[in-house]
Structures are given as structure tokens and as C-alpha cells.
PDB file of C-alpha atoms and ligand atoms in Angstrom:
ATOM      1  CA  MET J  72     -26.962 103.777 216.238  1.00  0.00           C
ATOM      2  CA  LYS J  73     -27.291 107.137 214.806  1.00  0.00           C
ATOM      3  CA  ARG J  74     -29.602 109.382 216.779  1.00  0.00           C
ATOM      4  CA  SER J  75     -32.560 111.030 214.922  1.00  0.00           C
ATOM      5  CA  ARG J  76     -31.967 114.477 216.428  1.00  0.00           C
ATOM      6  CA  LYS J  77     -35.583 114.957 216.337  1.00  0.00           C
ATOM      7  CA  ILE J  78     -37.318 116.245 219.391  1.00  0.00           C
ATOM      8  CA  ILE J  79     -41.013 117.308 220.260  1.00  0.00           C
ATOM      9  CA  PHE J  80     -42.208 118.995 223.397  1.00  0.00           C
ATOM     10  CA  VAL J  81     -45.548 117.758 224.786  1.00  0.00           C
ATOM     11  CA  SER J  82     -48.229 118.960 227.295  1.00  0.00           C
ATOM     12  CA  HIS J  83     -47.713 116.714 230.468  1.00  0.00           C
ATOM     13  CA  CYS J  84     -51.042 114.602 230.272  1.00  0.00           C
ATOM     14  CA  LEU J  85     -50.377 113.490 226.565  1.00  0.00           C
ATOM     15  CA  ILE J  86     -48.196 110.956 228.266  1.00  0.00           C
ATOM     16  CA  ASN J  87     -49.603 110.861 231.606  1.00  0.00           C
ATOM     17  CA  THR J  88     -53.278 110.975 231.897  1.00  0.00           C
ATOM     18  CA  ASN J  89     -53.214 110.841 235.747  1.00  0.00           C
ATOM     19  CA  SER J  90     -52.450 114.546 235.757  1.00  0.00           C
ATOM     20  CA  LYS J  91     -56.072 115.742 234.409  1.00  0.00           C
ATOM     21  CA  ALA J  92     -58.684 117.324 236.284  1.00  0.00           C
ATOM     22  CA  LEU J  93     -61.067 114.581 237.762  1.00  0.00           C
ATOM     23  CA  THR J  94     -63.452 113.180 234.876  1.00  0.00           C
ATOM     24  CA  SER J  95     -61.572 114.961 232.355  1.00  0.00           C
ATOM     25  CA  ALA J  96     -59.712 111.672 231.356  1.00  0.00           C
ATOM     26  CA  LYS J  97     -60.618 110.025 228.349  1.00  0.00           C
ATOM     27  CA  HIS J  98     -57.499 107.822 228.247  1.00  0.00           C
ATOM     28  CA  LYS J  99     -56.153 105.476 230.578  1.00  0.00           C
ATOM     29  CA  ALA J 100     -52.737 106.438 230.597  1.00  0.00           C
ATOM     30  CA  TYR J 101     -51.845 108.422 227.526  1.00  0.00           C
ATOM     31  CA  TYR J 102     -53.113 109.640 224.061  1.00  0.00           C
ATOM     32  CA  GLU J 103     -53.035 106.316 222.359  1.00  0.00           C
ATOM     33  CA  GLY J 104     -52.401 106.840 218.559  1.00  0.00           C
ATOM     34  CA  ILE J 105     -50.625 110.303 219.218  1.00  0.00           C
ATOM     35  CA  VAL J 106     -47.737 108.966 221.025  1.00  0.00           C
ATOM     36  CA  GLU J 107     -47.013 106.075 219.099  1.00  0.00           C
ATOM     37  CA  LYS J 108     -47.087 108.377 215.898  1.00  0.00           C
ATOM     38  CA  ILE J 109     -44.493 110.464 217.709  1.00  0.00           C
ATOM     39  CA  LEU J 110     -42.113 107.429 218.238  1.00  0.00           C
ATOM     40  CA  LYS J 111     -42.653 105.835 215.225  1.00  0.00           C
ATOM     41  CA  ASN J 112     -41.335 108.992 213.439  1.00  0.00           C
ATOM     42  CA  ASP J 113     -38.135 108.676 215.440  1.00  0.00           C
ATOM     43  CA  VAL J 114     -38.896 111.640 217.638  1.00  0.00           C
ATOM     44  CA  GLY J 115     -37.586 111.950 221.170  1.00  0.00           C
ATOM     45  CA  ILE J 116     -40.463 113.454 223.524  1.00  0.00           C
ATOM     46  CA  ILE J 117     -39.916 116.138 226.272  1.00  0.00           C
ATOM     47  CA  GLN J 118     -42.744 116.013 228.591  1.00  0.00           C
ATOM     48  CA  ALA J 119     -43.422 119.698 230.005  1.00  0.00           C
ATOM     49  CA  PRO J 120     -44.671 119.894 233.752  1.00  0.00           C
ATOM     50  CA  CYS J 121     -48.198 120.213 234.201  1.00  0.00           C
ATOM     51  CA  PRO J 122     -49.402 123.544 235.275  1.00  0.00           C
ATOM     52  CA  GLU J 123     -52.612 122.618 236.736  1.00  0.00           C
ATOM     53  CA  LEU J 124     -51.177 120.397 239.211  1.00  0.00           C
ATOM     54  CA  LEU J 125     -50.427 123.424 241.306  1.00  0.00           C
ATOM     55  CA  TYR J 126     -54.051 122.887 242.204  1.00  0.00           C
ATOM     56  CA  GLY J 127     -54.056 119.189 243.032  1.00  0.00           C
ATOM     57  CA  VAL J 128     -54.364 115.936 241.558  1.00  0.00           C
ATOM     58  CA  ASN J 129     -57.892 115.615 242.835  1.00  0.00           C
ATOM     59  CA  ARG J 130     -58.907 119.002 241.398  1.00  0.00           C
ATOM     60  CA  PRO J 131     -62.237 119.410 239.417  1.00  0.00           C
ATOM     61  CA  PRO J 132     -62.252 120.629 236.005  1.00  0.00           C
ATOM     62  CA  MET J 133     -62.589 124.508 235.806  1.00  0.00           C
ATOM     63  CA  ASN J 134     -62.814 126.775 233.001  1.00  0.00           C
ATOM     64  CA  LYS J 135     -60.460 129.366 231.382  1.00  0.00           C
ATOM     65  CA  GLU J 136     -61.660 132.245 234.037  1.00  0.00           C
ATOM     66  CA  PHE J 137     -60.447 130.416 237.024  1.00  0.00           C
ATOM     67  CA  TYR J 138     -57.067 129.951 235.927  1.00  0.00           C
ATOM     68  CA  ASP J 139     -56.694 133.419 234.246  1.00  0.00           C
ATOM     69  CA  THR J 140     -55.114 134.820 237.242  1.00  0.00           C
ATOM     70  CA  GLU J 141     -51.959 136.830 237.585  1.00  0.00           C
ATOM     71  CA  GLU J 142     -50.578 134.207 239.999  1.00  0.00           C
ATOM     72  CA  TYR J 143     -51.188 131.319 237.675  1.00  0.00           C
ATOM     73  CA  ARG J 144     -49.672 133.156 234.702  1.00  0.00           C
ATOM     74  CA  GLU J 145     -46.371 133.832 236.714  1.00  0.00           C
ATOM     75  CA  TYR J 146     -46.423 130.058 237.389  1.00  0.00           C
ATOM     76  CA  CYS J 147     -46.838 129.053 234.053  1.00  0.00           C
ATOM     77  CA  ARG J 148     -43.931 131.721 232.961  1.00  0.00           C
ATOM     78  CA  ASP J 149     -41.607 129.831 235.297  1.00  0.00           C
ATOM     79  CA  ILE J 150     -42.309 126.378 233.601  1.00  0.00           C
ATOM     80  CA  ILE J 151     -41.891 128.173 230.298  1.00  0.00           C
ATOM     81  CA  GLU J 152     -38.450 129.334 231.180  1.00  0.00           C
ATOM     82  CA  TYR J 153     -37.439 126.080 232.129  1.00  0.00           C
ATOM     83  CA  LEU J 154     -38.851 124.396 228.884  1.00  0.00           C
ATOM     84  CA  LEU J 155     -37.280 127.474 226.788  1.00  0.00           C
ATOM     85  CA  GLU J 156     -33.889 126.661 228.480  1.00  0.00           C
ATOM     86  CA  ILE J 157     -34.163 123.136 227.052  1.00  0.00           C
ATOM     87  CA  TYR J 158     -35.334 124.281 223.915  1.00  0.00           C
ATOM     88  CA  LYS J 159     -31.922 126.487 223.344  1.00  0.00           C
ATOM     89  CA  LEU J 160     -29.740 123.765 224.790  1.00  0.00           C
ATOM     90  CA  TYR J 161     -30.708 121.336 221.840  1.00  0.00           C
ATOM     91  CA  SER J 162     -31.467 123.883 219.068  1.00  0.00           C
ATOM     92  CA  LYS J 163     -27.666 125.513 219.628  1.00  0.00           C
ATOM     93  CA  ASN J 164     -26.411 121.913 219.271  1.00  0.00           C
ATOM     94  CA  ARG J 165     -28.531 121.363 215.755  1.00  0.00           C
ATOM     95  CA  TYR J 166     -31.386 119.414 216.988  1.00  0.00           C
ATOM     96  CA  GLN J 167     -34.629 119.838 215.626  1.00  0.00           C
ATOM     97  CA  ILE J 168     -37.286 120.974 217.717  1.00  0.00           C
ATOM     98  CA  LEU J 169     -40.506 120.178 215.987  1.00  0.00           C
ATOM     99  CA  GLY J 170     -42.930 122.059 217.914  1.00  0.00           C
ATOM    100  CA  PHE J 171     -45.087 122.076 221.227  1.00  0.00           C
ATOM    101  CA  VAL J 172     -48.116 119.645 221.588  1.00  0.00           C
ATOM    102  CA  GLY J 173     -51.227 121.133 223.478  1.00  0.00           C
ATOM    103  CA  ILE J 174     -54.418 119.629 224.618  1.00  0.00           C
ATOM    104  CA  GLU J 175     -57.411 120.541 222.285  1.00  0.00           C
ATOM    105  CA  GLY J 176     -60.078 122.157 224.869  1.00  0.00           C
ATOM    106  CA  SER J 177     -57.912 122.796 227.941  1.00  0.00           C
ATOM    107  CA  PRO J 178     -58.172 126.056 229.856  1.00  0.00           C
ATOM    108  CA  THR J 179     -54.400 125.785 229.904  1.00  0.00           C
ATOM    109  CA  CYS J 180     -52.938 123.943 227.309  1.00  0.00           C
ATOM    110  CA  GLY J 181     -55.667 124.472 224.580  1.00  0.00           C
ATOM    111  CA  VAL J 182     -54.250 125.694 221.509  1.00  0.00           C
ATOM    112  CA  SER J 183     -57.444 125.986 218.925  1.00  0.00           C
ATOM    113  CA  LYS J 184     -59.869 125.798 221.663  1.00  0.00           C
ATOM    114  CA  THR J 185     -60.382 126.339 225.336  1.00  0.00           C
ATOM    115  CA  HIS J 186     -63.325 126.221 227.724  1.00  0.00           C
ATOM    116  CA  ILE J 187     -65.192 129.112 229.172  1.00  0.00           C
ATOM    117  CA  THR J 188     -68.253 129.607 231.499  1.00  0.00           C
ATOM    118  CA  VAL J 189     -71.298 130.620 229.633  1.00  0.00           C
ATOM    119  CA  ASN J 190     -74.400 131.146 231.701  1.00  0.00           C
ATOM    120  CA  GLY J 191     -73.018 129.124 234.404  1.00  0.00           C
ATOM    121  CA  GLU J 192     -71.887 126.105 232.136  1.00  0.00           C
ATOM    122  CA  PRO J 193     -68.919 125.069 230.706  1.00  0.00           C
ATOM    123  CA  LYS J 194     -68.476 125.704 226.783  1.00  0.00           C
ATOM    124  CA  LYS J 195     -65.862 124.897 224.440  1.00  0.00           C
ATOM    125  CA  VAL J 196     -64.837 127.865 222.252  1.00  0.00           C
ATOM    126  CA  LYS J 197     -62.136 128.994 220.170  1.00  0.00           C
ATOM    127  CA  GLY J 198     -59.429 130.305 221.762  1.00  0.00           C
ATOM    128  CA  LYS J 199     -56.381 129.368 223.731  1.00  0.00           C
ATOM    129  CA  GLY J 200     -55.460 128.141 227.332  1.00  0.00           C
ATOM    130  CA  VAL J 201     -53.443 130.282 229.784  1.00  0.00           C
ATOM    131  CA  PHE J 202     -50.223 128.383 229.295  1.00  0.00           C
ATOM    132  CA  ILE J 203     -50.388 128.513 225.632  1.00  0.00           C
ATOM    133  CA  GLU J 204     -50.856 132.359 225.492  1.00  0.00           C
ATOM    134  CA  GLU J 205     -47.917 132.728 227.751  1.00  0.00           C
ATOM    135  CA  LEU J 206     -45.742 130.342 225.924  1.00  0.00           C
ATOM    136  CA  GLU J 207     -46.743 132.142 222.551  1.00  0.00           C
ATOM    137  CA  LYS J 208     -45.912 135.426 224.195  1.00  0.00           C
ATOM    138  CA  LYS J 209     -42.527 134.241 225.510  1.00  0.00           C
ATOM    139  CA  CYS J 210     -41.496 132.755 222.121  1.00  0.00           C
ATOM    140  CA  LYS J 211     -42.506 135.863 220.345  1.00  0.00           C
ATOM    141  CA  GLU J 212     -40.451 138.376 222.784  1.00  0.00           C
ATOM    142  CA  GLU J 213     -37.392 135.844 222.399  1.00  0.00           C
ATOM    143  CA  GLY J 214     -37.683 135.479 218.498  1.00  0.00           C
ATOM    144  CA  ILE J 215     -38.225 131.750 219.118  1.00  0.00           C
ATOM    145  CA  GLU J 216     -40.105 130.200 216.111  1.00  0.00           C
ATOM    146  CA  LEU J 217     -41.887 127.072 217.880  1.00  0.00           C
ATOM    147  CA  LYS J 218     -45.064 125.674 216.141  1.00  0.00           C
ATOM    148  CA  ILE J 219     -47.594 125.035 218.500  1.00  0.00           C
ATOM    149  CA  ARG J 220     -50.570 122.453 217.635  1.00  0.00           C
ATOM    150  CA  ASP J 221     -53.277 120.558 219.415  1.00  0.00           C
ATOM    151  CA  GLN J 222     -52.705 116.798 219.814  1.00  0.00           C
ATOM    152  CA  ASP J 223     -55.086 115.849 216.783  1.00  0.00           C
ATOM    153  CA  ASP J 224     -53.021 118.308 214.607  1.00  0.00           C
ATOM    154  CA  ILE J 225     -49.833 116.486 215.310  1.00  0.00           C
ATOM    155  CA  ASP J 226     -49.155 115.580 211.639  1.00  0.00           C
ATOM    156  CA  GLU J 227     -48.605 119.308 210.904  1.00  0.00           C
ATOM    157  CA  LEU J 228     -45.571 118.641 213.258  1.00  0.00           C
ATOM    158  CA  LEU J 229     -44.340 115.769 211.908  1.00  0.00           C
ATOM    159  CA  ARG J 230     -44.131 116.271 208.517  1.00  0.00           C
TER     160      ARG J 230
HETATM  161  S1  LIG W   1     -52.602 121.610 232.484  1.00  0.00           S
HETATM  162 FE1  LIG W   1     -52.158 120.830 230.735  1.00  0.00          FE
HETATM  163  S2  LIG W   1     -50.792 118.997 230.844  1.00  0.00           S
HETATM  164 FE2  LIG W   1     -51.916 119.489 232.827  1.00  0.00          FE
HETATM  165  S3  LIG W   1     -53.897 118.099 232.581  1.00  0.00           S
HETATM  166 FE3  LIG W   1     -54.502 120.234 231.646  1.00  0.00          FE
HETATM  167  S4  LIG W   1     -53.926 119.933 229.701  1.00  0.00           S
HETATM  168 FE4  LIG W   1     -52.688 118.179 230.431  1.00  0.00          FE
END
């Protein structure tokens, strides 16, 4: 059978909710509806490693300030380097990379919104997570045009 030659990168927890911070998961195992949509469009999925697992599986939910450190950004950049090697491997062989799917509201993988601390409480605000900021920066540096969207904007990548 002829392969679709279409690929999408996704944040780890899109297909493994178990990686999410304690109490953050709204799905049993994966983002239902989103994953099916990708597969129905004959798009292969490349799952990025979860950066926040650096702080363990049983970590509490934290806001962006917690993750906004040079050490964590460096860790994110290592993951990004690995992902962009895969990106280059496929794209130079004429595979279509549709984009990267982030997770809305995440302090790490949020694309349109992230969480910060306001008056000691978590608040969802416009802005990007640390990993997405680093990913955008690296893509710009390397002249890579990778579309990056939150999971609910997946249709913009599948068009
Ligand atoms: S860091 Fe990203 S991949 Fe990991 S749980 Fe948070 S949103 Fe998902």
C-alpha cells in the first residue's frame, strides 16, 4: 500500500495522558477526538518526549515561572535538537511535516495560552510555554517553517 508521506509532531501527553502533572489530566489515556482526527487523515504521529518528566511522574502542577529556568530551557533545547534531526530526515526525503501540536494552557507546551501565578494562584493567560518558546526560537534560527498549534486548533494543521 502507498504510504501517505504525511507526519505530525505532537506533545507527548496528546497520546499518553499518564505523563501529565498530578490532577492535570482530563483524559484517561489520550486526547480523544484529536488523535482519531490525525489518524483518519492518514497522518503518522511522532511523539515528542515530555520535558516535564524531568521533574517526575508524580509532580504537582506548576506554573510557568517554575519552569522558566536556564537549566530547564537547556533540557528543552536538547529535546528540540533531537526532534529537528527527525524533521530534517523526513523533510529531505520529501515527506510532508504538517506541524507540531502543543497543549493549550501548559507552562511547557502551551501555544496560545499558558499558566502563570497571579496573587499566589494559577492563572491561564495568553502566552507560550517554555518548550514552545524554545522550539519557535530554534526553528527561526534554522529557517525551518514548522507550524505550531494547540490541540484544539489541529484542523489548521490537517488542512
Ligand atoms: S510537558 Fe508537555 S508533553 Fe509533558 S505533560 Fe506537559 S503538556 Fe504534556
